[in-house]
Tab-separated table of C-alpha atoms and ligand atoms in Angstrom:
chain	number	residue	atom	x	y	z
A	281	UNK	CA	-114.348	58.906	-9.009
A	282	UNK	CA	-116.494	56.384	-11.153
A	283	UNK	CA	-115.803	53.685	-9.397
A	284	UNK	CA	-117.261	51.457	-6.314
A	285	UNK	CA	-114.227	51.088	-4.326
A	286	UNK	CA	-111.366	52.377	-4.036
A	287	UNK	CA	-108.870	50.777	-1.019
A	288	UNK	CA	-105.187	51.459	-0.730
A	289	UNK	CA	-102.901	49.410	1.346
A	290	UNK	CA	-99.311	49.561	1.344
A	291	UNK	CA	-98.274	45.717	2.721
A	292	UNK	CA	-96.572	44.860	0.120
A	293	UNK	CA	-93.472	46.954	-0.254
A	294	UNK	CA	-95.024	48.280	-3.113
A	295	UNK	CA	-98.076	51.238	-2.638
A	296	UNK	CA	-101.145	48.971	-3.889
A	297	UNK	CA	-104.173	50.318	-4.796
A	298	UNK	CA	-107.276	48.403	-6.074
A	299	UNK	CA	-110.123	50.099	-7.926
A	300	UNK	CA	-113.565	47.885	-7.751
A	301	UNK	CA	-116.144	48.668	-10.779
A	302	UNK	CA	-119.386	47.688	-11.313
A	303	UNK	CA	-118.654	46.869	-15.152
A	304	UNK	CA	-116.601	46.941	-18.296
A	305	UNK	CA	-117.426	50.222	-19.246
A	306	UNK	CA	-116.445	51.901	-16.102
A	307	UNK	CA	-113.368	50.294	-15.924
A	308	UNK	CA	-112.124	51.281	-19.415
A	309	UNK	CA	-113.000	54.436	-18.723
A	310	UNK	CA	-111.196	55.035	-15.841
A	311	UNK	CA	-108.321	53.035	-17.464
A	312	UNK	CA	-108.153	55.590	-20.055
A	313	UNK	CA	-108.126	58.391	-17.164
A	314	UNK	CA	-105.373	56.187	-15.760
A	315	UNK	CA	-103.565	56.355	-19.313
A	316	UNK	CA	-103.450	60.316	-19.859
A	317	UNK	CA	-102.151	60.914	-16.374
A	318	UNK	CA	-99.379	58.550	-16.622
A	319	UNK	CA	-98.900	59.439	-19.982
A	320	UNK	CA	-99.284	63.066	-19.039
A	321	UNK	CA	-96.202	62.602	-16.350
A	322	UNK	CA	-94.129	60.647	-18.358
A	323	UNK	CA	-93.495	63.641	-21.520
A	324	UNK	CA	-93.565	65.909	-19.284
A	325	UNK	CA	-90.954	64.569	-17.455
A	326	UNK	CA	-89.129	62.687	-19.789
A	327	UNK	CA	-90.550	63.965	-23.693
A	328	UNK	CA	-92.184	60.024	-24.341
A	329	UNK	CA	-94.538	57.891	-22.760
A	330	UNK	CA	-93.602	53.966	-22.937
A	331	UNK	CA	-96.439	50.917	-22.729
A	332	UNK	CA	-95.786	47.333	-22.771
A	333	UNK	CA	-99.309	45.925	-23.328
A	334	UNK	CA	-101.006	42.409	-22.294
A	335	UNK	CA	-102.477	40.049	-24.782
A	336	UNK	CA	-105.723	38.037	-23.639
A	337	UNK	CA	-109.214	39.312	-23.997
A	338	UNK	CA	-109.364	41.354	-21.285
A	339	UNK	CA	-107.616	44.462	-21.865
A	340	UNK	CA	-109.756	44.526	-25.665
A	341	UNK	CA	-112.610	47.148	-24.489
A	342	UNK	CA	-109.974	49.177	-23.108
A	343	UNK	CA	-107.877	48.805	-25.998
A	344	UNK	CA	-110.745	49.349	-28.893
A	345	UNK	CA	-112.208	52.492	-26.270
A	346	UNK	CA	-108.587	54.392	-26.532
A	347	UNK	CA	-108.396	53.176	-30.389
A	348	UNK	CA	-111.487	55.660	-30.694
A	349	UNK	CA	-110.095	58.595	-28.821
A	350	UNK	CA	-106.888	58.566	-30.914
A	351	UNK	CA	-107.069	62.070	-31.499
A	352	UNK	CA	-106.755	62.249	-27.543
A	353	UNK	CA	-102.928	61.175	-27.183
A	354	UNK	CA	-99.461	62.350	-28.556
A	355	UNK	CA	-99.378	58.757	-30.361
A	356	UNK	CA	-95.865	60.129	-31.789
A	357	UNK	CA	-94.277	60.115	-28.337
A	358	UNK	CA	-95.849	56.770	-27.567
A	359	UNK	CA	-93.724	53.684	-27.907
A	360	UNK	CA	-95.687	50.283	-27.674
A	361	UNK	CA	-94.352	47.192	-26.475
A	362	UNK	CA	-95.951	43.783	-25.961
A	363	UNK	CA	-95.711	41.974	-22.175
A	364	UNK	CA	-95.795	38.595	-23.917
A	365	UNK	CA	-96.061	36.757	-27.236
A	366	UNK	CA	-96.704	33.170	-28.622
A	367	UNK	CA	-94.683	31.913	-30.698
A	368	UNK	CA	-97.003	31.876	-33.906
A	369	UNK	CA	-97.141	34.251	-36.912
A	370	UNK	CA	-98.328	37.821	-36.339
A	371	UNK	CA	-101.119	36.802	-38.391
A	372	UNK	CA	-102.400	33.872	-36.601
A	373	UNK	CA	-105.550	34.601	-34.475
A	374	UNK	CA	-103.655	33.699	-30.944
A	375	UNK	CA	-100.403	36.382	-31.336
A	376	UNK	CA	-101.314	39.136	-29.112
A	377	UNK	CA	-99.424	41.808	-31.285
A	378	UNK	CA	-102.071	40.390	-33.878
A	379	UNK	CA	-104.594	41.478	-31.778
A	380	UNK	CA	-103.057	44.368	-30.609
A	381	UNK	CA	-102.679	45.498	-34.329
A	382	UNK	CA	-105.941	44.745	-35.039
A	383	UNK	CA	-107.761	46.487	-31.953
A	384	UNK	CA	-105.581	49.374	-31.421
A	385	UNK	CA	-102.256	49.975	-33.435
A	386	UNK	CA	-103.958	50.108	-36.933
A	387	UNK	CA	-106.457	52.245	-35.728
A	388	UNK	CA	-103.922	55.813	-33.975
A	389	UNK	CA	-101.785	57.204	-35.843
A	390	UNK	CA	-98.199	55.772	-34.136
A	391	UNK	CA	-95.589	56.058	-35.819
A	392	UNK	CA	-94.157	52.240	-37.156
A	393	UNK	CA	-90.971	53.315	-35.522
A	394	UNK	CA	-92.822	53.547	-32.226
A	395	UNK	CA	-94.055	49.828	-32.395
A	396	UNK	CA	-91.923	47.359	-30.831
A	397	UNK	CA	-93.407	43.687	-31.668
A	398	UNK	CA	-91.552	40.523	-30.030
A	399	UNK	CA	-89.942	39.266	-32.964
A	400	UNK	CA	-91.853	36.059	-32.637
A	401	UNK	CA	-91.320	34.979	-36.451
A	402	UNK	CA	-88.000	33.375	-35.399
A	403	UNK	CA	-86.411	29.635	-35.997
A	404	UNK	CA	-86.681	29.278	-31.514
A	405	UNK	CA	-88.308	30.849	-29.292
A	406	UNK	CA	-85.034	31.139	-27.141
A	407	UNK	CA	-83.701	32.921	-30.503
A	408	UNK	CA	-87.019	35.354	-30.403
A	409	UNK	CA	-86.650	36.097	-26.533
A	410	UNK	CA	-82.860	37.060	-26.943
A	411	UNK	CA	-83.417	39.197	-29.698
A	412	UNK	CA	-86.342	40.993	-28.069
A	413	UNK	CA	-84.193	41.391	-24.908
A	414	UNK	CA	-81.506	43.166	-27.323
A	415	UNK	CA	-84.062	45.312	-28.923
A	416	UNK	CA	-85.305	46.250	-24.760
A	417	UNK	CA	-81.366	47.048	-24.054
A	418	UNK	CA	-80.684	48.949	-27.348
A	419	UNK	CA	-83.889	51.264	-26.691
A	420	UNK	CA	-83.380	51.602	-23.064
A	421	UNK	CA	-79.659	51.925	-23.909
A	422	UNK	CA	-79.207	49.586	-20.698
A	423	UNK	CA	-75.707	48.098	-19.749
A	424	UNK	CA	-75.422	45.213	-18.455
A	425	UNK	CA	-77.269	44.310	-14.983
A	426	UNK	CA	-79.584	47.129	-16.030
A	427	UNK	CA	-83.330	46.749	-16.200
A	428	UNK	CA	-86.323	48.835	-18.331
A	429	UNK	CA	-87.991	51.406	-16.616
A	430	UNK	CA	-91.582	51.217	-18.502
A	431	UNK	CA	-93.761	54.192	-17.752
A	432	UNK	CA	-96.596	51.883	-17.588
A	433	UNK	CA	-97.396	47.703	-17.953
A	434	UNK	CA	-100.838	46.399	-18.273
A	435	UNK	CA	-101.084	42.971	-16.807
A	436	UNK	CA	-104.018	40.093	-16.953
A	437	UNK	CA	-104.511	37.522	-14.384
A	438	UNK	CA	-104.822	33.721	-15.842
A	439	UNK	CA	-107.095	31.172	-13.301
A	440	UNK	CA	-103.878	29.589	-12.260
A	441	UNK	CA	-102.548	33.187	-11.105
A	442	UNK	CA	-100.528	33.522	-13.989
A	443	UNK	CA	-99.509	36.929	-15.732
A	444	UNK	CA	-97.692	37.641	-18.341
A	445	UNK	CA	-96.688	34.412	-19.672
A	446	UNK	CA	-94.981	33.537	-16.127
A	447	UNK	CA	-96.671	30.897	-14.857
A	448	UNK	CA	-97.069	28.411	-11.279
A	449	UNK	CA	-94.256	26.794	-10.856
A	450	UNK	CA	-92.330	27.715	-13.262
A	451	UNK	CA	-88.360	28.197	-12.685
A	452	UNK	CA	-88.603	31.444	-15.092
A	453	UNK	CA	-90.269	33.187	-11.391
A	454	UNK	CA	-86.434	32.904	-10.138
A	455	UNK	CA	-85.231	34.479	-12.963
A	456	UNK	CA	-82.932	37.757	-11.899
A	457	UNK	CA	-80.819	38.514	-14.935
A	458	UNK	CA	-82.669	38.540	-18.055
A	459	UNK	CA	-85.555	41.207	-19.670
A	460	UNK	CA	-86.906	38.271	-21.656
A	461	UNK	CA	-87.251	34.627	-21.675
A	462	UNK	CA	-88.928	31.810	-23.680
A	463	UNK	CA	-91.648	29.439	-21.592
A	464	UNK	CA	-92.062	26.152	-22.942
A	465	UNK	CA	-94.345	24.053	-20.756
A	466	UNK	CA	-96.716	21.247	-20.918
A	467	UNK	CA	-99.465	22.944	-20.155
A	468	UNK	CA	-99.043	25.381	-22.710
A	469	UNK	CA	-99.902	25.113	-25.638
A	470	UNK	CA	-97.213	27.813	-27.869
A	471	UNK	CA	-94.158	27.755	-26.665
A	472	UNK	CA	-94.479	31.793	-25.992
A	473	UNK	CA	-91.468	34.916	-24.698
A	474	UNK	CA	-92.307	36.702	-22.280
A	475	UNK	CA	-90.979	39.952	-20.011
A	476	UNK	CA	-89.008	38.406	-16.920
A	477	UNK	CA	-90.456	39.541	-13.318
A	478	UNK	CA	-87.312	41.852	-13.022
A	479	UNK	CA	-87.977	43.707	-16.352
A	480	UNK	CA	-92.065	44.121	-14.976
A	481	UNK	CA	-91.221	45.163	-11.218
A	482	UNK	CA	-88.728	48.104	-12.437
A	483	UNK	CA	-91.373	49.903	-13.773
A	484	UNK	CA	-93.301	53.050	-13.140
A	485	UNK	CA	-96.744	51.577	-12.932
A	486	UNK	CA	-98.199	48.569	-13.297
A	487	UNK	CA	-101.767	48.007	-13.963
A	488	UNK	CA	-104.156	44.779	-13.795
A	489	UNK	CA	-107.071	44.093	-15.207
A	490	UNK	CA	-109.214	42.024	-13.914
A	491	UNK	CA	-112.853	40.687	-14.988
A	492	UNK	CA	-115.005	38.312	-15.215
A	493	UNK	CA	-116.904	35.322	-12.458
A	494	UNK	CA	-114.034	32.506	-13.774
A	495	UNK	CA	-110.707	35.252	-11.730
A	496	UNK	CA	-112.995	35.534	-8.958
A	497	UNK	CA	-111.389	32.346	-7.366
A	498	UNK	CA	-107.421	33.379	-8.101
A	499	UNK	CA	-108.079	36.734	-6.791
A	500	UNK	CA	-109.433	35.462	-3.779
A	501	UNK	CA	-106.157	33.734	-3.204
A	502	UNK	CA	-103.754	36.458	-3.986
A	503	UNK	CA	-106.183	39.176	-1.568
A	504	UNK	CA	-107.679	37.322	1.531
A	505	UNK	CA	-105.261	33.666	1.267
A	506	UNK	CA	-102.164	36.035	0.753
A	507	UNK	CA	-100.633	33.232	-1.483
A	508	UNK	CA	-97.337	34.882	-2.621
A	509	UNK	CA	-96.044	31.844	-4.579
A	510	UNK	CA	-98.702	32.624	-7.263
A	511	UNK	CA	-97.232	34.619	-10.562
A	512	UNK	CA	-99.529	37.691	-10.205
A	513	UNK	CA	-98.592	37.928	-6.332
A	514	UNK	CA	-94.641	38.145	-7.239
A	515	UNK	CA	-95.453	41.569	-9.235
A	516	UNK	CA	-94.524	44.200	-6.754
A	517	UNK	CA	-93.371	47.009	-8.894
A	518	UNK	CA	-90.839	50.117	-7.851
A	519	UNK	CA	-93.604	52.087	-9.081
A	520	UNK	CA	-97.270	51.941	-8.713
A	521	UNK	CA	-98.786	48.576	-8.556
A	522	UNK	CA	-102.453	49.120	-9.188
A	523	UNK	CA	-105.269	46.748	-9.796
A	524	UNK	CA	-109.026	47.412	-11.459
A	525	UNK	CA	-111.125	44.732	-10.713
A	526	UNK	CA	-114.694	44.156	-12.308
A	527	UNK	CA	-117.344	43.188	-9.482
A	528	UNK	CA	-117.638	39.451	-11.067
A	529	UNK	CA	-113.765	39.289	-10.337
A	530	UNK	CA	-114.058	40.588	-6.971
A	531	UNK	CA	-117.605	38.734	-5.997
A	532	UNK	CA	-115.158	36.429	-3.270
A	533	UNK	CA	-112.839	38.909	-1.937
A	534	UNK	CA	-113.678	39.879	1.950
A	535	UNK	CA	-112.988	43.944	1.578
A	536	UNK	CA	-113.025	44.244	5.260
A	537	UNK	CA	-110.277	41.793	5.811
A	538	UNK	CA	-108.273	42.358	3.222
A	539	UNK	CA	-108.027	45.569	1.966
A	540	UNK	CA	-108.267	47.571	5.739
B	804	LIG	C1	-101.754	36.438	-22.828
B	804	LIG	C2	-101.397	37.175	-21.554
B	804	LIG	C3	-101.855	36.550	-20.303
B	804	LIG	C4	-103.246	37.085	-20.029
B	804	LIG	C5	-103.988	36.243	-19.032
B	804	LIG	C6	-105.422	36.693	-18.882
B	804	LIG	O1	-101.103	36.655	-23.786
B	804	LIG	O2	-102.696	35.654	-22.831
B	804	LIG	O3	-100.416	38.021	-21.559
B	804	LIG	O4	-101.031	36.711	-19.199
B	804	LIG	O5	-103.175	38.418	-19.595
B	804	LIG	O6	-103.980	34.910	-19.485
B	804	LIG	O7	-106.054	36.468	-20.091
B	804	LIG	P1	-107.563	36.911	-20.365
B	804	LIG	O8	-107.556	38.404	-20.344
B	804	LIG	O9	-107.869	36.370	-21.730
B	804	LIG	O10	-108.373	36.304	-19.295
């Protein structure tokens, strides 16, 4: 395995592993390893393989690395969904299925059908999140009190321990019934929708990535200080719940202690 570290402790409730690498390049790689087998599982056990992806700059290596090995993956079995969306135009340079579009959708051939985009070009954003929850339901032909099963979700980590667009302190972390919500806060600056934790712990796998000196702090917290109040710390999935962690990200964490 190409990586430092690889621990696995099972405190959680969930299985949690965490994967240390020594830099970008490593990480993406393994993240597209990560990819095919899940991928791999998922038609074979089911016929289709279904992502909801992260915005933020993290994930783009990965993303732009898997854009170039689009021959790789049965794109037409793939069905993309984002985690979380401001509420801005699909062409303004903070909407994450902008970005996604730009560093990985336009470049595989996926089907448009296949592409799910938070319908973020709405009047509200309470209008946007109930009409992406509807689009979750109708696809995942849920009834009611039902949640998504995605095959895979690929979180980021804020400073603040946020993921997704669930953030401290925020009375969305209570939430139990919906798939999708609109934040408006203070603090941020587009009002954004984002997946519920419900909707993210009923899935398969979930994946963080995590890089970079600034997450070093936050990660410290969630590992060795064990502080579950944080966002990222109230994602214990069904499924996996797997984190890759650069080794600026993990420069703080006490391995011994916390991972044993
Ligand atoms: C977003 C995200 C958000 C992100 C973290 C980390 O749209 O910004 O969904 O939760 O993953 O803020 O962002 P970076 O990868 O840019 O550090």
């Amino acid at each position: 395995m190409d990586c430092r570290s690889r621990i696995a402790d099972r405190g959680l409730g969930s299985r949690r592993e965490i994967f240390l690498f020594d830099d970008k390049e490593k990480m993406s790689e393994f993240m597209i390893g990560k990819w095919k087998e899940i991928l791999r599982e998922a038609i074979e056990k089911r016929g289709i393989f279904i992502v909801a992806l992260s915005g933020g700059k993290t994930p783009v290596h990965f993303y732009r690395r898997l854009a170039n090995m689009k021959e790789a993956f049965p794109w037409n079995k793939t069905h993309v969904f984002p985690v979380d969306e401001r509420f801005v135009s699909f062409t303004a340079k903070e909407s994450n299925f902008g970005m996604l579009k730009k560093t990985l959708l336009d470049k595989v051939p996926v089907p448009p059908e296949n592409i799910h985009p938070i319908p973020a070009e709405r009047s509200t954003p309470q209008i946007s999140a109930m009409e992406y929850e509807e689009d979750l339901r109708i696809f995942f032909k849920l009834s009611k009190g039902q949640f998504p099963q995605f095959d895979l979700i690929l979180l980021g980590i804020g400073e603040d321990g946020h993921t997704a667009s669930l953030f401290p302190g925020s009375p969305l972390l209570n939430e139990q019934i919906r798939l999708a919500a609109p934040v408006i806060l203070d603090k941020v600056r587009h009002p954004r929708v984002t997946l519920t934790l419900p909707a993210i712990n009923h899935s398969r796998n979930v994946l963080f990535l995590v890089t970079g000196k600034n997450k070093a702090a936050v990660l410290k917290s969630i590992f060795d200080e064990g502080d579950d109040l944080l966002p990222a710390s109230r994602v214990k999935p069904d499924g996996n719940l797997i984190f890759l962690i650069d080794q600026e990200a993990g420069s703080l964490l006490n391995i011994k202690t916390v991972f044993t």
